[in-house]
């Protein structure tokens, strides 16, 4: 598993904001992220910490989307300082040796470390402009642009076709006037 794949945790948290309204919601989010085994141990303190993390991540995506690389990186570095990482080399299921992140400590810490290392790896491998927010207003869901030509604008196929339809109607209107 490549560290950049951990960046999906950040997207899941930003887009699953509604999930942070209750502990049950947080547990559902953990299941969705493939961390179902942790769900039963989640506490109120984790919920508070995850809300704080969500706000930080939203700000990082906003800076990145606005083209302010420096501000996005500064925020990410702040998170890296506050959440020290203890990586382990792992080789299971016939995979080659690869890095795993800490699997101890509080659930919110584990999740945070995953988000932060994932984003740090993605940003340093591919660039800050790979973090985006959907352009199909009012959506603004986060996404990772892993396309080869950095052309991604929307969070999903659904938003992409909605935006295309809106653009088509706008063109038709302007022709009609
Ligand atoms: Zn692994
Ligand atoms: Zn969208």
PDB file of C-alpha atoms and ligand atoms in Angstrom:
ATOM      1  CA  UNK A   1       0.000   0.000   0.000  1.00  0.00           C
ATOM      2  CA  UNK A   2       1.320   3.360  -1.114  1.00  0.00           C
ATOM      3  CA  UNK A   3       1.221   6.143   1.504  1.00  0.00           C
ATOM      4  CA  UNK A   4      -0.698   8.399  -0.881  1.00  0.00           C
ATOM      5  CA  UNK A   5      -3.664   6.034  -0.571  1.00  0.00           C
ATOM      6  CA  UNK A   6      -4.039   7.229   3.021  1.00  0.00           C
ATOM      7  CA  UNK A   7      -5.000  10.646   1.600  1.00  0.00           C
ATOM      8  CA  UNK A   8      -8.423   9.160   0.848  1.00  0.00           C
ATOM      9  CA  UNK A   9      -9.052   9.304   4.594  1.00  0.00           C
ATOM     10  CA  UNK A  10      -8.877  13.099   4.415  1.00  0.00           C
ATOM     11  CA  UNK A  11     -11.394  13.210   1.563  1.00  0.00           C
ATOM     12  CA  UNK A  12     -13.713  10.867   3.404  1.00  0.00           C
ATOM     13  CA  UNK A  13     -13.625  13.055   6.508  1.00  0.00           C
ATOM     14  CA  UNK A  14     -14.125  16.371   4.673  1.00  0.00           C
ATOM     15  CA  UNK A  15     -17.020  14.967   2.645  1.00  0.00           C
ATOM     16  CA  UNK A  16     -18.547  13.066   5.518  1.00  0.00           C
ATOM     17  CA  UNK A  17     -18.905  16.089   7.783  1.00  0.00           C
ATOM     18  CA  UNK A  18     -22.479  15.159   8.649  1.00  0.00           C
ATOM     19  CA  UNK A  19     -21.107  11.978  10.138  1.00  0.00           C
ATOM     20  CA  UNK A  20     -19.496  13.966  12.937  1.00  0.00           C
ATOM     21  CA  UNK A  21     -22.782  14.959  14.515  1.00  0.00           C
ATOM     22  CA  UNK A  22     -22.794  11.908  16.765  1.00  0.00           C
ATOM     23  CA  UNK A  23     -20.645   9.069  17.996  1.00  0.00           C
ATOM     24  CA  UNK A  24     -22.728   6.647  15.905  1.00  0.00           C
ATOM     25  CA  UNK A  25     -21.910   8.763  12.869  1.00  0.00           C
ATOM     26  CA  UNK A  26     -18.214   8.639  13.638  1.00  0.00           C
ATOM     27  CA  UNK A  27     -18.430   4.852  13.980  1.00  0.00           C
ATOM     28  CA  UNK A  28     -20.103   4.639  10.578  1.00  0.00           C
ATOM     29  CA  UNK A  29     -17.330   6.797   9.111  1.00  0.00           C
ATOM     30  CA  UNK A  30     -14.694   4.483  10.583  1.00  0.00           C
ATOM     31  CA  UNK A  31     -16.440   1.484   9.033  1.00  0.00           C
ATOM     32  CA  UNK A  32     -16.554   3.266   5.702  1.00  0.00           C
ATOM     33  CA  UNK A  33     -12.831   4.009   5.911  1.00  0.00           C
ATOM     34  CA  UNK A  34     -12.031   0.337   6.406  1.00  0.00           C
ATOM     35  CA  UNK A  35     -11.297   0.880  10.092  1.00  0.00           C
ATOM     36  CA  UNK A  36     -14.382  -0.854  11.410  1.00  0.00           C
ATOM     37  CA  UNK A  37     -12.308  -2.711  13.993  1.00  0.00           C
ATOM     38  CA  UNK A  38     -11.665   0.615  15.749  1.00  0.00           C
ATOM     39  CA  UNK A  39     -15.277   1.789  15.731  1.00  0.00           C
ATOM     40  CA  UNK A  40     -16.300   0.186  19.019  1.00  0.00           C
ATOM     41  CA  UNK A  41     -13.499   2.004  20.845  1.00  0.00           C
ATOM     42  CA  UNK A  42     -14.397   5.489  19.563  1.00  0.00           C
ATOM     43  CA  UNK A  43     -15.181   8.015  22.322  1.00  0.00           C
ATOM     44  CA  UNK A  44     -16.535  11.562  22.692  1.00  0.00           C
ATOM     45  CA  UNK A  45     -12.936  12.788  22.875  1.00  0.00           C
ATOM     46  CA  UNK A  46     -12.276  11.174  19.473  1.00  0.00           C
ATOM     47  CA  UNK A  47     -15.376  12.858  18.099  1.00  0.00           C
ATOM     48  CA  UNK A  48     -14.168  16.292  19.260  1.00  0.00           C
ATOM     49  CA  UNK A  49     -10.698  15.664  17.874  1.00  0.00           C
ATOM     50  CA  UNK A  50     -12.122  14.515  14.534  1.00  0.00           C
ATOM     51  CA  UNK A  51     -14.207  17.687  14.253  1.00  0.00           C
ATOM     52  CA  UNK A  52     -11.083  19.765  14.804  1.00  0.00           C
ATOM     53  CA  UNK A  53      -9.239  17.701  12.204  1.00  0.00           C
ATOM     54  CA  UNK A  54     -12.095  18.088   9.724  1.00  0.00           C
ATOM     55  CA  UNK A  55     -11.910  21.885  10.046  1.00  0.00           C
ATOM     56  CA  UNK A  56      -8.131  21.840   9.492  1.00  0.00           C
ATOM     57  CA  UNK A  57      -8.518  19.629   6.431  1.00  0.00           C
ATOM     58  CA  UNK A  58     -11.248  21.803   4.947  1.00  0.00           C
ATOM     59  CA  UNK A  59      -8.919  24.798   5.270  1.00  0.00           C
ATOM     60  CA  UNK A  60      -6.080  22.871   3.602  1.00  0.00           C
ATOM     61  CA  UNK A  61      -8.303  21.888   0.667  1.00  0.00           C
ATOM     62  CA  UNK A  62      -9.548  25.482   0.371  1.00  0.00           C
ATOM     63  CA  UNK A  63      -6.018  26.876   0.224  1.00  0.00           C
ATOM     64  CA  UNK A  64      -4.956  24.224  -2.282  1.00  0.00           C
ATOM     65  CA  UNK A  65      -8.043  24.848  -4.426  1.00  0.00           C
ATOM     66  CA  UNK A  66      -7.351  28.591  -4.394  1.00  0.00           C
ATOM     67  CA  UNK A  67      -3.798  27.922  -5.612  1.00  0.00           C
ATOM     68  CA  UNK A  68      -2.228  29.029  -2.334  1.00  0.00           C
ATOM     69  CA  UNK A  69       0.311  26.213  -2.042  1.00  0.00           C
ATOM     70  CA  UNK A  70       2.313  27.899   0.700  1.00  0.00           C
ATOM     71  CA  UNK A  71      -0.669  28.243   3.021  1.00  0.00           C
ATOM     72  CA  UNK A  72      -1.775  24.642   2.401  1.00  0.00           C
ATOM     73  CA  UNK A  73       1.711  23.312   3.111  1.00  0.00           C
ATOM     74  CA  UNK A  74       2.084  25.457   6.226  1.00  0.00           C
ATOM     75  CA  UNK A  75      -1.125  23.985   7.635  1.00  0.00           C
ATOM     76  CA  UNK A  76      -0.035  20.464   6.754  1.00  0.00           C
ATOM     77  CA  UNK A  77       3.315  21.026   8.427  1.00  0.00           C
ATOM     78  CA  UNK A  78       1.496  22.262  11.519  1.00  0.00           C
ATOM     79  CA  UNK A  79      -0.450  18.994  11.643  1.00  0.00           C
ATOM     80  CA  UNK A  80       2.746  16.978  11.140  1.00  0.00           C
ATOM     81  CA  UNK A  81       4.328  18.692  14.154  1.00  0.00           C
ATOM     82  CA  UNK A  82       1.286  18.157  16.346  1.00  0.00           C
ATOM     83  CA  UNK A  83       0.871  14.493  15.375  1.00  0.00           C
ATOM     84  CA  UNK A  84       4.188  12.646  15.454  1.00  0.00           C
ATOM     85  CA  UNK A  85       4.344   9.587  13.242  1.00  0.00           C
ATOM     86  CA  UNK A  86       5.730   6.169  14.113  1.00  0.00           C
ATOM     87  CA  UNK A  87       5.906   4.219  10.873  1.00  0.00           C
ATOM     88  CA  UNK A  88       6.425   0.457  10.687  1.00  0.00           C
ATOM     89  CA  UNK A  89       7.657  -1.632   7.775  1.00  0.00           C
ATOM     90  CA  UNK A  90       5.162  -4.337   7.000  1.00  0.00           C
ATOM     91  CA  UNK A  91       5.022  -7.215   4.519  1.00  0.00           C
ATOM     92  CA  UNK A  92       1.784  -9.148   4.702  1.00  0.00           C
ATOM     93  CA  UNK A  93      -0.424 -11.028   2.245  1.00  0.00           C
ATOM     94  CA  UNK A  94       2.448 -11.563  -0.157  1.00  0.00           C
ATOM     95  CA  UNK A  95       2.939  -7.823  -0.721  1.00  0.00           C
ATOM     96  CA  UNK A  96       6.437  -6.365  -0.924  1.00  0.00           C
ATOM     97  CA  UNK A  97       7.760  -4.448   2.094  1.00  0.00           C
ATOM     98  CA  UNK A  98       5.828  -1.241   2.548  1.00  0.00           C
ATOM     99  CA  UNK A  99       5.157   1.374   5.196  1.00  0.00           C
ATOM    100  CA  UNK A 100       2.307   1.228   7.642  1.00  0.00           C
ATOM    101  CA  UNK A 101       1.486   4.057  10.029  1.00  0.00           C
ATOM    102  CA  UNK A 102       1.117   3.695  13.777  1.00  0.00           C
ATOM    103  CA  UNK A 103      -1.617   1.376  14.888  1.00  0.00           C
ATOM    104  CA  UNK A 104      -1.641   2.335  18.538  1.00  0.00           C
ATOM    105  CA  UNK A 105      -2.952   5.258  20.562  1.00  0.00           C
ATOM    106  CA  UNK A 106      -6.226   7.094  20.287  1.00  0.00           C
ATOM    107  CA  UNK A 107      -8.447   6.424  17.315  1.00  0.00           C
ATOM    108  CA  UNK A 108      -8.501  10.084  16.339  1.00  0.00           C
ATOM    109  CA  UNK A 109      -4.674  10.138  16.437  1.00  0.00           C
ATOM    110  CA  UNK A 110      -4.451   7.124  14.159  1.00  0.00           C
ATOM    111  CA  UNK A 111      -6.905   8.670  11.739  1.00  0.00           C
ATOM    112  CA  UNK A 112      -5.107  12.016  11.838  1.00  0.00           C
ATOM    113  CA  UNK A 113      -1.729  10.468  11.168  1.00  0.00           C
ATOM    114  CA  UNK A 114      -3.199   8.621   8.185  1.00  0.00           C
ATOM    115  CA  UNK A 115      -4.722  11.797   6.716  1.00  0.00           C
ATOM    116  CA  UNK A 116      -1.643  13.889   7.270  1.00  0.00           C
ATOM    117  CA  UNK A 117       0.925  11.398   5.962  1.00  0.00           C
ATOM    118  CA  UNK A 118      -1.312  10.584   3.016  1.00  0.00           C
ATOM    119  CA  UNK A 119      -1.667  14.247   2.071  1.00  0.00           C
ATOM    120  CA  UNK A 120       2.036  14.928   2.681  1.00  0.00           C
ATOM    121  CA  UNK A 121       2.993  12.030   0.386  1.00  0.00           C
ATOM    122  CA  UNK A 122       0.520  13.110  -2.293  1.00  0.00           C
ATOM    123  CA  UNK A 123       1.566  16.745  -2.220  1.00  0.00           C
ATOM    124  CA  UNK A 124       5.288  15.922  -2.385  1.00  0.00           C
ATOM    125  CA  UNK A 125       4.865  13.229  -5.070  1.00  0.00           C
ATOM    126  CA  UNK A 126       2.323  14.915  -7.299  1.00  0.00           C
ATOM    127  CA  UNK A 127       1.783  18.530  -6.171  1.00  0.00           C
ATOM    128  CA  UNK A 128      -0.515  20.641  -4.008  1.00  0.00           C
ATOM    129  CA  UNK A 129      -2.801  21.273  -6.990  1.00  0.00           C
ATOM    130  CA  UNK A 130      -3.922  17.635  -6.724  1.00  0.00           C
ATOM    131  CA  UNK A 131      -6.182  18.594  -3.820  1.00  0.00           C
ATOM    132  CA  UNK A 132      -9.417  20.027  -5.147  1.00  0.00           C
ATOM    133  CA  UNK A 133     -12.933  21.108  -4.282  1.00  0.00           C
ATOM    134  CA  UNK A 134     -15.833  20.351  -6.605  1.00  0.00           C
ATOM    135  CA  UNK A 135     -16.681  23.174  -9.046  1.00  0.00           C
ATOM    136  CA  UNK A 136     -20.314  22.165  -9.459  1.00  0.00           C
ATOM    137  CA  UNK A 137     -21.795  24.755  -7.069  1.00  0.00           C
ATOM    138  CA  UNK A 138     -23.022  24.401  -4.416  1.00  0.00           C
ATOM    139  CA  UNK A 139     -21.262  21.037  -3.997  1.00  0.00           C
ATOM    140  CA  UNK A 140     -17.714  21.848  -2.796  1.00  0.00           C
ATOM    141  CA  UNK A 141     -16.918  18.259  -1.880  1.00  0.00           C
ATOM    142  CA  UNK A 142     -13.214  17.458  -1.740  1.00  0.00           C
ATOM    143  CA  UNK A 143     -11.417  15.173  -4.206  1.00  0.00           C
ATOM    144  CA  UNK A 144      -7.910  14.027  -5.105  1.00  0.00           C
ATOM    145  CA  UNK A 145      -6.969  14.661  -8.698  1.00  0.00           C
ATOM    146  CA  UNK A 146      -4.905  11.688  -9.781  1.00  0.00           C
ATOM    147  CA  UNK A 147      -5.633  12.182 -13.492  1.00  0.00           C
ATOM    148  CA  UNK A 148      -2.537  12.251 -15.699  1.00  0.00           C
ATOM    149  CA  UNK A 149      -3.290  15.742 -17.035  1.00  0.00           C
ATOM    150  CA  UNK A 150      -4.550  17.340 -13.785  1.00  0.00           C
ATOM    151  CA  UNK A 151      -7.884  18.009 -15.367  1.00  0.00           C
ATOM    152  CA  UNK A 152     -10.272  16.953 -12.645  1.00  0.00           C
ATOM    153  CA  UNK A 153     -12.874  19.575 -11.670  1.00  0.00           C
ATOM    154  CA  UNK A 154     -15.670  17.636 -10.021  1.00  0.00           C
ATOM    155  CA  UNK A 155     -16.067  15.267  -7.090  1.00  0.00           C
ATOM    156  CA  UNK A 156     -18.099  12.721  -9.045  1.00  0.00           C
ATOM    157  CA  UNK A 157     -19.600  11.779 -12.394  1.00  0.00           C
ATOM    158  CA  UNK A 158     -22.913  13.059 -11.100  1.00  0.00           C
ATOM    159  CA  UNK A 159     -21.565  16.565 -10.431  1.00  0.00           C
ATOM    160  CA  UNK A 160     -19.705  16.546 -13.730  1.00  0.00           C
ATOM    161  CA  UNK A 161     -22.853  15.866 -15.753  1.00  0.00           C
ATOM    162  CA  UNK A 162     -24.868  18.331 -13.648  1.00  0.00           C
ATOM    163  CA  UNK A 163     -22.292  21.036 -14.433  1.00  0.00           C
ATOM    164  CA  UNK A 164     -22.342  20.119 -18.136  1.00  0.00           C
ATOM    165  CA  UNK A 165     -26.116  20.382 -18.277  1.00  0.00           C
ATOM    166  CA  UNK A 166     -26.006  23.760 -16.482  1.00  0.00           C
ATOM    167  CA  UNK A 167     -23.364  25.065 -18.917  1.00  0.00           C
ATOM    168  CA  UNK A 168     -25.401  23.827 -21.904  1.00  0.00           C
ATOM    169  CA  UNK A 169     -28.542  25.580 -20.619  1.00  0.00           C
ATOM    170  CA  UNK A 170     -26.605  28.782 -19.983  1.00  0.00           C
ATOM    171  CA  UNK A 171     -25.293  28.698 -23.576  1.00  0.00           C
ATOM    172  CA  UNK A 172     -28.777  28.105 -24.951  1.00  0.00           C
ATOM    173  CA  UNK A 173     -30.142  31.008 -22.907  1.00  0.00           C
ATOM    174  CA  UNK A 174     -27.480  33.374 -24.132  1.00  0.00           C
ATOM    175  CA  UNK A 175     -28.161  32.356 -27.764  1.00  0.00           C
ATOM    176  CA  UNK A 176     -31.900  32.865 -27.283  1.00  0.00           C
ATOM    177  CA  UNK A 177     -31.528  36.407 -25.918  1.00  0.00           C
TER     178      UNK A 177
HETATM  179 ZN1  LIG B   1      -0.194  -3.194   4.281  1.00  0.00          ZN
HETATM  180 ZN1  LIG B   2     -19.504  17.617  -6.458  1.00  0.00          ZN
END
